[in-house]
Amino acid sequence: LNLKEPRRSHHSLLEHQPVSLGRHHRRQPVARDWHTTRKRLTATVACMNTALLGLIIGIYAGEVPSIQYYLADQTHTVILGNVVLYLGMALTTLLSWPLPLLHGRRRYLLTAISLAVPLQFPQALAVQSYRSPTTPAFRAALLVPRALLGLALGVANVNCIAVLLDLFGASLQSKVPHQEIVTGFDLRRHGGGLGLWLGWWTWCSIGSLAVGFWVGASIIETMNPAWGFYVVVVLAAGFLLLNVLCPETRRARFRRTVGEFVTEEEEVRRWVARGEVKLHVYQVGPKWWFEELVAGLVLMKRMLNQTGFLVVAVFTAWIYAQIVLVIVLLGALLSRAYVLKASYVGLGVFAIAIGAFLAIPLSKANILSRSRKKGQRTDSMTFEHDVTWSSHMVRRLVFTTILPIAGIAYTIVSVVRKMHWIGPIIFAGFIGFFSNLAIAECNGLIMETFDTSDLQPGVNSKHRLQSLAVDVRRRRTNYSSYPRISAGIFATQGLSFLFAAGATGIGGKATRELGAPLTTGIWAAILMGLTVLLALVLWRFKSVRVIPGQAFGTRAGTRTSTAWGASAEDDWKPVVVGNPSGKMRRMNLLELGRLSRWVEIRRLNKLQKD
């Protein structure tokens, strides 16, 4: 296998043909086997990169009033700056996420941050002094670089949460998962699981918006708004140096993915390919880079075609857009109704970041573990006579119940003019708290439902590094990028940016025509409806067979398994995969999606058509 030949990017190997990817270079441990300190430092940089994007957006939002004043903007064109920024981020987030699997993450991340630096200077020069309202060139100098910046930040965005998946995997399993048996060598637990890092990353994505708004509002109180763009230049330059020094989790120069498939002639074939998305979708590797990009769009479309996932994605995106809307409306309320200084307005909005920060510890599963009282002999005993509250169940119940109520309460206190200014700030903090909880838990649902890394034995490999522990060398691992999970998360983020663009543009116009309280109330009412839909999606209403009966020595379920062409005389026998605790499993609409891990288990056991 000649890895230096660029055109031969995929090969078909028979079962007896070995493949060795370690003869051409020194093997290094994958990121999930790094030392804990190195993993934590890299994860910290990834979360800081996410926070950088939020800081830039927040600084722009905080400087809008001053920019409008300097440009004499009477048509509210300046507000469109963040609209085109969000649209650019949505476009590249939906399109570019498979490309780092081909070429490595560092080159895309460094290029995106490097482009952010020169795009600040045209905007700074446009607001350097007072401009005439009859000169549209200055407004164009503000909007065009902002749109290009959105395209660059979207490329950087797809390399933030993906780095955490490279380091820790996608496991969020508790000690007693729902109707599953815990094993120490479960492939999904390779890397240790995200745990608290999911809460940190969520705060960096929404809490940084409020922090950036505070910085921008503080700048315009005593200085020219151009200084906000210069602050962004300094931040981007610092983060650029930080990412140069940070180790790369997925180097792609020698990286290949090995996939094992069974043909219609019952012949086992292995494919070696660059990237992973097209190999996952079509069982063949890409020859050109755009083939991987198209495969990513196809996989994202298949994810959105699942009703359960679509509800979860829209719910998560709506919460993100609500945070953007509340930041803008709270700033306008404190500035107009309470006539506070710009720095105090920024501090009031900063309460959203404080509330979101307080929700970070709850993202760790052992806070309210279902095994904290007493252990159960079987997982099914959890739902017999006594319901033991798991941490996931408590979090889902809390944010689905209280988050819409907090939005409605904020609407009410913002209407009452005699209310002290601390009232809207407190309820905005509650919205930040429950929004962080909801976004982290919804992303956790996507990871838990669509993780199929342990169901593809062909792409596993045994580690031969002498520096690793004995149990790690023996464990069959899969350094997967989790194509289904990645497609789901980035589809959700793309919808989030689209909704945020609508909240910035349409929400601003609705606020001027309908008023801030009524706009917030409409937004909270829609969130209440989405919450009801989410509750219906997560309700386990159906008991489904996931393992054929003959897998445990009985003939129950034989008729079900032979309905798709198998017979009792065939050599095929069912395999117990996925560590289920029984042959039946209660499933919800999200888990019944055609790309979920449990439907994949049913397909492998010939209980469901392909």
C-alpha positions as CSV (number, residue, x, y, z in Angstrom):
1,L,0.0,0.0,0.0
2,N,1.7,3.2,-1.2
3,L,0.4,6.0,1.1
4,K,2.5,8.6,-0.7
5,E,0.5,8.3,-4.0
6,P,-2.3,11.0,-3.8
7,R,-4.6,9.6,-6.4
8,R,-5.0,6.1,-4.9
9,S,-6.9,7.2,-1.8
10,H,-9.0,4.0,-1.4
11,H,-8.2,0.3,-1.9
12,S,-10.1,-2.9,-1.6
13,L,-8.4,-5.7,0.4
14,L,-9.5,-9.3,0.7
15,E,-9.7,-10.9,4.2
16,H,-6.4,-12.8,3.8
17,Q,-4.5,-9.7,2.8
18,P,-3.0,-7.8,5.8
19,V,-2.7,-4.1,5.9
20,S,-0.1,-2.3,7.9
21,L,-0.2,1.5,8.3
22,G,2.7,1.6,10.7
23,R,5.6,0.7,8.3
24,H,6.0,4.1,6.9
25,H,6.1,6.2,10.0
26,R,6.5,5.9,13.8
27,R,3.2,5.0,15.4
28,Q,2.0,7.5,18.0
29,P,-0.9,7.0,20.4
30,V,-4.2,8.4,19.3
31,A,-5.6,11.4,21.2
32,R,-7.8,9.2,23.4
33,D,-4.7,7.5,24.8
34,W,-2.8,10.6,25.6
35,H,-1.8,11.5,29.1
36,T,-4.5,13.1,31.2
37,T,-2.7,16.4,31.6
38,R,-2.1,16.7,27.8
39,K,-5.8,15.9,27.1
40,R,-7.0,18.5,29.6
41,L,-4.7,21.2,28.2
42,T,-5.9,20.4,24.6
43,A,-9.5,20.4,25.7
44,T,-9.1,23.7,27.4
45,V,-7.8,25.3,24.2
46,A,-10.7,23.8,22.3
47,C,-13.2,25.3,24.7
48,M,-11.3,28.6,24.6
49,N,-11.6,28.6,20.8
50,T,-15.4,28.2,21.2
51,A,-15.4,31.1,23.6
52,L,-13.4,33.2,21.1
53,L,-16.2,32.9,18.6
54,G,-18.8,34.0,21.2
55,L,-16.6,36.9,22.4
56,I,-16.4,38.2,18.9
57,I,-20.1,38.0,18.3
58,G,-20.9,39.5,21.7
59,I,-18.5,42.4,21.2
60,Y,-20.2,43.3,17.9
61,A,-23.6,43.1,19.6
62,G,-22.5,45.3,22.5
63,E,-21.2,48.0,20.1
64,V,-24.3,48.2,17.9
65,P,-25.7,51.5,19.4
66,S,-22.4,53.3,19.1
67,I,-21.8,52.1,15.6
68,Q,-25.3,53.2,14.6
69,Y,-24.5,56.7,16.0
70,Y,-21.2,57.0,14.2
71,L,-22.6,55.9,10.9
72,A,-25.8,57.9,11.3
73,D,-27.7,54.7,10.6
74,Q,-31.4,55.6,10.5
75,T,-32.5,52.4,8.6
76,H,-31.1,49.9,11.2
77,T,-28.7,48.5,8.6
78,V,-26.0,48.0,11.2
79,I,-28.0,45.3,12.9
80,L,-27.6,43.2,9.7
81,G,-23.9,42.9,10.5
82,N,-24.5,40.1,13.0
83,V,-27.2,38.6,10.7
84,V,-24.8,38.1,7.9
85,L,-22.2,36.9,10.4
86,Y,-24.5,34.2,11.6
87,L,-25.5,33.2,8.1
88,G,-21.9,32.8,7.1
89,M,-21.2,30.6,10.2
90,A,-24.3,28.5,9.4
91,L,-23.1,27.9,5.8
92,T,-19.6,26.7,6.5
93,T,-20.7,24.8,9.6
94,L,-23.1,22.7,7.5
95,L,-20.7,22.3,4.6
96,S,-17.1,22.1,5.9
97,W,-17.2,19.7,8.9
98,P,-16.0,16.6,7.0
99,L,-12.9,18.3,5.5
100,P,-10.7,18.2,8.6
101,L,-10.9,14.4,8.5
102,L,-9.1,14.5,5.2
103,H,-6.5,17.3,5.8
104,G,-6.2,17.6,9.6
105,R,-7.8,20.1,12.0
106,R,-4.9,22.5,12.6
107,R,-4.6,23.9,9.1
108,Y,-8.3,24.8,9.0
109,L,-8.3,26.2,12.5
110,L,-5.2,28.4,12.0
111,T,-6.4,29.6,8.6
112,A,-9.8,30.6,10.0
113,I,-8.3,32.5,12.9
114,S,-5.7,34.1,10.7
115,L,-8.4,35.4,8.3
116,A,-10.3,36.9,11.2
117,V,-7.4,39.4,11.9
118,P,-7.3,41.4,8.7
119,L,-11.1,41.4,8.4
120,Q,-11.3,43.7,11.5
121,F,-9.4,46.6,10.0
122,P,-12.0,47.7,7.3
123,Q,-14.7,47.6,10.0
124,A,-12.5,49.7,12.4
125,L,-11.8,52.3,9.7
126,A,-15.5,52.6,8.8
127,V,-16.3,53.8,12.4
128,Q,-13.1,55.7,13.1
129,S,-15.0,58.9,12.9
130,Y,-18.6,60.2,12.3
131,R,-19.8,59.4,8.8
132,S,-22.5,60.9,6.5
133,P,-25.7,58.9,6.2
134,T,-25.7,59.5,2.5
135,T,-22.5,57.5,2.0
136,P,-23.3,53.7,1.8
137,A,-19.6,52.7,1.3
138,F,-19.0,52.8,5.0
139,R,-21.9,50.5,5.8
140,A,-20.6,48.2,3.0
141,A,-17.2,48.2,4.6
142,L,-18.9,47.0,7.8
143,L,-21.2,44.3,6.3
144,V,-19.0,42.7,3.7
145,P,-16.0,41.9,6.0
146,R,-18.6,40.7,8.6
147,A,-20.0,38.2,6.1
148,L,-16.6,36.9,5.2
149,L,-15.7,36.7,8.9
150,G,-18.8,34.5,9.4
151,L,-17.5,32.1,6.8
152,A,-14.1,31.9,8.5
153,L,-15.6,31.5,12.0
154,G,-17.8,28.6,10.8
155,V,-14.7,26.7,9.7
156,A,-13.1,27.3,13.1
157,N,-16.4,26.2,14.8
158,V,-16.4,22.7,13.4
159,N,-13.0,22.0,15.0
160,C,-14.0,22.8,18.6
161,I,-16.5,20.2,19.8
162,A,-14.8,17.7,17.3
163,V,-11.6,18.1,19.2
164,L,-13.3,17.1,22.5
165,L,-14.7,14.0,20.7
166,D,-11.2,13.1,19.5
167,L,-9.9,13.4,23.1
168,F,-12.6,11.8,25.2
169,G,-15.0,10.0,22.9
170,A,-18.7,10.4,22.9
171,S,-19.6,8.3,25.9
172,L,-22.0,9.9,28.5
173,Q,-23.1,6.6,30.1
174,S,-23.9,6.4,33.7
175,K,-22.9,3.5,36.0
176,V,-26.3,1.9,35.4
177,P,-27.4,2.9,31.8
178,H,-31.0,2.2,30.6
179,Q,-31.4,-1.5,29.9
180,E,-27.7,-2.0,29.2
181,I,-25.0,-4.0,30.8
182,V,-21.8,-2.2,31.8
183,T,-18.5,-3.7,30.7
184,G,-15.1,-2.4,31.4
185,F,-14.0,-2.9,27.7
186,D,-16.9,-1.2,26.1
187,L,-15.6,0.5,23.0
188,R,-17.8,3.6,23.6
189,R,-15.9,4.3,26.9
190,H,-12.6,4.6,25.1
191,G,-11.2,8.0,26.1
192,G,-13.1,8.3,29.4
193,G,-16.1,10.2,28.2
194,L,-16.8,13.9,28.0
195,G,-18.5,14.4,31.4
196,L,-17.9,17.9,32.7
197,W,-16.2,19.1,29.5
198,L,-19.6,19.0,27.7
199,G,-20.9,21.6,30.3
200,W,-17.7,23.7,29.8
201,W,-18.1,23.7,26.1
202,T,-21.7,24.6,26.3
203,W,-20.9,27.6,28.5
204,C,-18.2,28.7,26.1
205,S,-20.7,28.7,23.3
206,I,-23.5,30.7,25.0
207,G,-22.0,32.3,28.1
208,S,-19.2,33.9,26.0
209,L,-21.9,35.8,24.1
210,A,-22.9,37.6,27.3
211,V,-19.2,38.2,28.3
212,G,-18.5,39.7,24.8
213,F,-21.6,41.9,25.1
214,W,-20.2,43.2,28.4
215,V,-16.8,43.9,26.9
216,G,-18.4,45.7,23.9
217,A,-20.7,47.8,26.0
218,S,-17.9,48.8,28.3
219,I,-15.8,49.9,25.4
220,I,-18.4,52.2,23.8
221,E,-19.0,54.0,27.1
222,T,-15.7,56.0,27.0
223,M,-14.0,55.1,23.7
224,N,-14.5,55.0,20.0
225,P,-16.3,51.7,18.8
226,A,-13.2,51.0,16.6
227,W,-11.4,49.9,19.7
228,G,-13.7,46.9,19.9
229,F,-12.4,45.7,16.6
230,Y,-8.8,46.2,17.8
231,V,-9.6,44.2,20.9
232,V,-10.7,41.4,18.6
233,V,-7.4,41.6,16.7
234,V,-5.5,41.2,19.9
235,L,-7.7,38.2,21.0
236,A,-7.4,36.5,17.6
237,A,-3.6,37.0,17.5
238,G,-3.3,35.5,21.0
239,F,-5.5,32.5,20.2
240,L,-3.5,32.0,17.0
241,L,-0.3,31.6,19.0
242,L,-2.1,29.3,21.5
243,N,-3.3,27.0,18.7
244,V,0.2,26.8,17.1
245,L,1.6,25.5,20.4
246,C,-1.3,23.2,21.1
247,P,-0.9,19.5,19.9
248,E,-3.1,18.4,17.1
249,T,-5.6,15.6,17.9
250,R,-6.2,14.3,14.3
251,R,-3.1,14.6,12.1
252,A,-4.2,13.6,8.6
253,R,-1.0,13.2,6.7
254,F,-0.8,9.4,7.3
255,R,-4.3,9.0,8.7
256,R,-6.4,6.3,7.1
257,T,-9.7,4.6,8.1
258,V,-10.1,0.9,7.7
259,G,-13.6,-0.4,7.1
260,E,-14.8,-4.0,7.0
261,F,-17.9,-4.9,5.0
262,V,-19.7,-8.1,4.0
263,T,-20.7,-8.2,0.3
264,E,-23.8,-9.8,-1.2
265,E,-21.6,-12.8,-2.0
266,E,-20.8,-13.2,1.8
267,E,-17.3,-12.1,1.1
268,V,-15.5,-10.0,3.7
269,R,-13.8,-6.9,2.2
270,R,-11.7,-4.2,3.9
271,W,-11.5,-0.7,2.5
272,V,-8.7,1.7,3.4
273,A,-9.6,5.3,2.8
274,R,-8.8,8.8,3.8
275,G,-11.5,10.5,5.8
276,E,-14.4,8.6,7.3
277,V,-17.8,10.1,6.2
278,K,-18.1,8.7,2.7
279,L,-16.7,5.4,3.9
280,H,-19.5,5.3,6.5
281,V,-22.2,6.3,4.1
282,Y,-21.3,4.5,0.9
283,Q,-18.8,1.9,2.1
284,V,-16.2,3.3,-0.2
285,G,-13.6,6.0,0.3
286,P,-13.4,9.4,-1.4
287,K,-11.1,10.0,-4.3
288,W,-11.5,13.8,-4.3
289,W,-12.1,16.1,-1.3
290,F,-15.6,17.2,-2.5
291,E,-16.8,13.6,-2.4
292,E,-16.3,13.6,1.4
293,L,-18.1,17.0,1.5
294,V,-21.1,15.6,-0.5
295,A,-21.2,12.5,1.7
296,G,-21.4,14.8,4.8
297,L,-24.4,16.6,3.3
298,V,-26.1,13.3,2.5
299,L,-25.5,12.0,6.1
300,M,-26.8,15.3,7.6
301,K,-29.9,15.0,5.4
302,R,-30.5,11.5,6.6
303,M,-30.2,12.6,10.2
304,L,-32.7,15.4,9.7
305,N,-35.2,13.0,8.1
306,Q,-35.6,11.3,11.5
307,T,-38.6,12.9,13.3
308,G,-37.1,12.4,16.8
309,F,-33.8,14.0,15.9
310,L,-35.4,16.8,14.1
311,V,-37.4,17.8,17.2
312,V,-34.3,17.7,19.4
313,A,-32.3,19.7,16.8
314,V,-34.9,22.4,16.5
315,F,-35.4,22.6,20.2
316,T,-31.7,23.1,20.8
317,A,-31.4,25.7,18.1
318,W,-34.4,27.6,19.4
319,I,-32.8,27.8,22.9
320,Y,-29.6,29.2,21.4
321,A,-31.5,31.8,19.5
322,Q,-33.5,32.7,22.6
323,I,-30.2,33.4,24.4
324,V,-29.2,35.7,21.6
325,L,-32.6,37.5,21.7
326,V,-32.6,37.9,25.5
327,I,-29.1,39.4,25.4
328,V,-30.2,42.0,22.9
329,L,-33.6,42.7,24.5
330,L,-32.2,42.9,28.1
331,G,-29.6,45.4,26.9
332,A,-32.2,47.5,25.3
333,L,-34.5,47.3,28.3
334,L,-31.8,48.3,30.8
335,S,-30.7,51.1,28.5
336,R,-34.1,52.6,27.6
337,A,-36.4,51.8,30.5
338,Y,-33.9,52.1,33.4
339,V,-31.5,54.5,31.7
340,L,-28.4,52.7,32.9
341,K,-24.9,53.5,31.7
342,A,-23.4,51.2,29.0
343,S,-21.0,49.5,31.4
344,Y,-23.9,48.7,33.8
345,V,-26.0,47.5,31.0
346,G,-23.2,45.1,30.1
347,L,-22.9,43.9,33.7
348,G,-26.7,43.2,33.7
349,V,-26.4,41.1,30.6
350,F,-23.3,39.4,32.2
351,A,-25.9,37.7,34.6
352,I,-26.7,35.3,31.8
353,A,-23.1,34.1,31.7
354,I,-23.1,33.7,35.5
355,G,-26.4,31.7,35.4
356,A,-25.0,29.4,32.6
357,F,-21.8,29.0,34.6
358,L,-23.6,27.7,37.6
359,A,-25.1,24.9,35.5
360,I,-21.7,23.5,34.5
361,P,-21.4,21.0,37.5
362,L,-24.8,19.5,36.7
363,S,-23.4,18.2,33.4
364,K,-21.5,15.6,35.3
365,A,-23.5,12.4,35.6
366,N,-22.5,11.5,39.1
367,I,-24.3,14.5,40.7
368,L,-27.6,12.7,40.8
369,S,-26.7,9.2,39.8
370,R,-29.4,6.6,39.9
371,S,-27.1,4.2,41.9
372,R,-26.5,6.7,44.7
373,K,-29.1,5.1,47.0
374,K,-28.7,1.3,46.5
375,G,-27.7,-0.8,43.6
376,Q,-30.2,-2.8,41.6
377,R,-29.8,-6.4,40.6
378,T,-31.1,-5.7,37.1
379,D,-31.7,-2.5,35.2
380,S,-35.4,-3.4,34.6
381,M,-36.0,-3.2,38.4
382,T,-35.5,0.5,38.1
383,F,-39.0,0.9,36.7
384,E,-40.7,-1.8,38.9
385,H,-42.7,-0.4,41.8
386,D,-40.1,2.3,42.6
387,V,-38.7,4.8,40.2
388,T,-35.1,5.8,40.9
389,W,-34.2,9.2,39.6
390,S,-31.2,9.2,37.3
391,S,-29.2,12.4,36.7
392,H,-30.2,12.5,33.0
393,M,-33.9,12.1,34.0
394,V,-33.7,14.9,36.6
395,R,-32.0,17.3,34.2
396,R,-34.4,16.6,31.4
397,L,-37.4,17.1,33.7
398,V,-36.0,20.3,35.1
399,F,-35.1,22.1,32.0
400,T,-38.2,21.0,30.1
401,T,-40.4,22.3,32.9
402,I,-38.7,25.4,34.1
403,L,-37.1,26.9,31.1
404,P,-40.3,28.0,29.3
405,I,-41.6,29.2,32.7
406,A,-38.4,31.3,33.2
407,G,-38.9,32.9,29.7
408,I,-42.6,33.8,30.5
409,A,-41.5,35.2,33.9
410,Y,-38.9,37.3,32.3
411,T,-41.6,38.7,29.9
412,I,-43.8,39.6,32.8
413,V,-41.2,41.4,34.9
414,S,-40.0,43.3,31.8
415,V,-43.6,44.7,31.4
416,V,-43.9,45.9,34.9
417,R,-42.4,49.4,34.9
418,K,-42.3,49.8,38.6
419,M,-40.2,46.6,38.9
420,H,-36.6,47.1,40.1
421,W,-34.0,46.6,37.4
422,I,-32.6,43.6,39.3
423,G,-35.8,41.7,38.5
424,P,-35.2,41.2,34.7
425,I,-31.6,40.5,35.4
426,I,-32.3,37.7,37.8
427,F,-34.8,36.0,35.5
428,A,-32.3,36.4,32.6
429,G,-29.8,34.6,34.8
430,F,-32.3,31.8,35.2
431,I,-32.7,31.6,31.4
432,G,-29.0,31.2,31.1
433,F,-28.8,28.5,33.8
434,F,-31.5,26.3,32.2
435,S,-30.4,27.0,28.7
436,N,-26.9,25.7,29.4
437,L,-28.5,22.6,31.0
438,A,-30.8,22.0,28.1
439,I,-28.2,22.4,25.3
440,A,-25.7,20.2,27.1
441,E,-28.4,17.5,27.7
442,C,-29.7,17.6,24.1
443,N,-26.2,17.2,22.8
444,G,-25.7,14.3,25.2
445,L,-28.9,12.7,23.8
446,I,-27.5,12.9,20.3
447,M,-24.2,11.2,21.5
448,E,-26.0,8.5,23.5
449,T,-28.4,7.6,20.7
450,F,-26.3,7.7,17.6
451,D,-23.0,6.3,18.8
452,T,-22.4,3.2,16.7
453,S,-18.6,3.1,17.1
454,D,-18.8,-0.3,18.9
455,L,-20.9,-1.9,16.1
456,Q,-18.2,-1.6,13.3
457,P,-15.5,-4.2,14.2
458,G,-13.7,-3.7,10.9
459,V,-12.4,-0.3,11.7
460,N,-11.1,-1.4,15.1
461,S,-7.4,-2.0,15.7
462,K,-5.3,-3.4,18.5
463,H,-2.6,-1.1,19.8
464,R,0.9,-2.4,19.7
465,L,2.7,0.4,21.5
466,Q,4.8,-0.8,24.3
467,S,4.3,2.4,26.2
468,L,0.6,1.7,26.7
469,A,-0.8,-0.3,29.5
470,V,-1.5,-4.0,28.9
471,D,-5.3,-3.7,29.1
472,V,-5.2,-0.7,26.6
473,R,-3.0,-2.7,24.2
474,R,-5.4,-5.6,24.2
475,R,-8.5,-3.5,23.9
476,R,-9.9,-3.2,20.4
477,T,-10.5,0.5,19.8
478,N,-11.8,2.7,17.1
479,Y,-10.5,6.2,16.6
480,S,-13.7,7.2,15.0
481,S,-14.9,10.8,14.4
482,Y,-18.4,9.5,15.0
483,P,-19.9,10.5,11.6
484,R,-23.5,10.3,12.8
485,I,-22.9,12.2,16.0
486,S,-20.9,14.8,14.2
487,A,-23.5,15.2,11.5
488,G,-26.2,15.6,14.1
489,I,-24.3,18.1,16.2
490,F,-23.3,20.3,13.3
491,A,-26.8,20.1,11.8
492,T,-28.0,21.4,15.2
493,Q,-25.4,24.1,15.2
494,G,-26.3,25.2,11.7
495,L,-29.9,25.5,12.7
496,S,-28.8,27.4,15.8
497,F,-27.0,30.0,13.7
498,L,-29.9,30.3,11.3
499,F,-32.3,30.9,14.1
500,A,-29.9,33.3,15.8
501,A,-29.8,35.3,12.5
502,G,-33.6,35.4,12.6
503,A,-33.6,36.4,16.2
504,T,-31.2,39.3,15.5
505,G,-32.9,40.6,12.3
506,I,-36.5,39.7,12.5
507,G,-36.5,39.9,16.3
508,G,-35.1,43.4,16.2
509,K,-37.8,44.5,13.7
510,A,-40.6,42.8,15.8
511,T,-39.2,44.5,18.9
512,R,-39.6,47.9,17.3
513,E,-43.1,47.2,16.1
514,L,-44.5,45.0,18.8
515,G,-42.4,45.8,21.8
516,A,-39.7,43.8,23.6
517,P,-42.1,42.1,26.1
518,L,-44.5,40.8,23.5
519,T,-41.6,39.6,21.3
520,T,-40.0,37.7,24.2
521,G,-43.4,36.3,25.1
522,I,-44.0,35.0,21.6
523,W,-40.6,33.4,21.6
524,A,-41.2,31.7,25.0
525,A,-44.6,30.5,23.9
526,I,-43.0,28.8,20.9
527,L,-40.4,27.3,23.2
528,M,-43.2,25.9,25.3
529,G,-44.7,24.1,22.3
530,L,-41.3,22.7,21.3
531,T,-40.9,21.5,24.9
532,V,-44.1,19.5,24.7
533,L,-42.9,18.0,21.4
534,L,-39.5,17.1,23.0
535,A,-41.3,15.4,26.0
536,L,-43.3,13.3,23.5
537,V,-40.2,12.4,21.6
538,L,-38.4,11.2,24.8
539,W,-41.3,9.2,26.1
540,R,-40.5,5.4,25.9
541,F,-43.8,4.2,24.6
542,K,-42.9,1.1,22.7
543,S,-41.2,-2.2,23.6
544,V,-39.0,-3.4,20.7
545,R,-37.1,-6.6,20.2
546,V,-33.4,-5.9,19.7
547,I,-32.0,-9.4,20.1
548,P,-33.5,-12.6,18.5
549,G,-34.7,-15.2,20.9
550,Q,-32.4,-17.9,19.6
551,A,-29.4,-15.9,20.8
552,F,-30.1,-17.2,24.3
553,G,-30.8,-20.8,23.3
554,T,-34.5,-20.5,22.6
555,R,-36.5,-20.4,19.4
556,A,-38.6,-17.4,20.4
557,G,-38.5,-14.8,17.8
558,T,-37.3,-17.1,15.0
559,R,-40.2,-16.2,12.8
560,T,-39.3,-12.6,13.2
561,S,-35.7,-13.0,12.3
562,T,-36.4,-15.3,9.3
563,A,-38.9,-12.9,7.8
564,W,-36.1,-11.1,6.0
565,G,-34.8,-14.1,4.0
566,A,-33.1,-16.2,6.7
567,S,-34.2,-19.7,7.6
568,A,-33.6,-22.1,10.5
569,E,-31.1,-24.1,8.4
570,D,-28.9,-21.0,7.5
571,D,-25.4,-20.8,9.0
572,W,-26.1,-17.3,10.2
573,K,-26.6,-16.9,13.9
574,P,-27.6,-13.8,15.9
575,V,-24.9,-11.9,17.8
576,V,-25.5,-10.1,21.0
577,V,-24.0,-6.7,20.4
578,G,-24.5,-3.4,22.2
579,N,-24.5,-4.9,25.7
580,P,-28.3,-5.1,26.1
581,S,-29.7,-6.4,29.4
582,G,-32.5,-8.3,27.6
583,K,-34.0,-9.2,24.3
584,M,-36.6,-6.4,24.5
585,R,-36.0,-2.7,25.1
586,R,-38.4,0.1,25.7
587,M,-37.6,2.8,23.1
588,N,-38.7,6.4,22.3
589,L,-39.2,8.1,19.0
590,L,-35.6,9.4,19.0
591,E,-34.2,5.8,19.4
592,L,-36.5,4.5,16.7
593,G,-34.8,6.7,14.1
594,R,-33.3,4.7,11.3
595,L,-29.7,5.8,12.1
596,S,-29.9,5.2,15.9
597,R,-27.6,2.5,17.5
598,W,-30.6,0.3,18.5
599,V,-32.1,0.3,15.0
600,E,-28.5,-0.6,13.8
601,I,-28.4,-3.5,16.3
602,R,-31.8,-4.7,15.0
603,R,-30.5,-4.4,11.4
604,L,-27.3,-6.4,12.3
605,N,-29.5,-9.1,13.9
606,K,-31.8,-9.2,10.8
607,L,-34.8,-8.0,12.7
608,Q,-35.3,-5.0,10.4
609,K,-34.8,-4.3,6.8
610,D,-31.8,-2.4,5.6
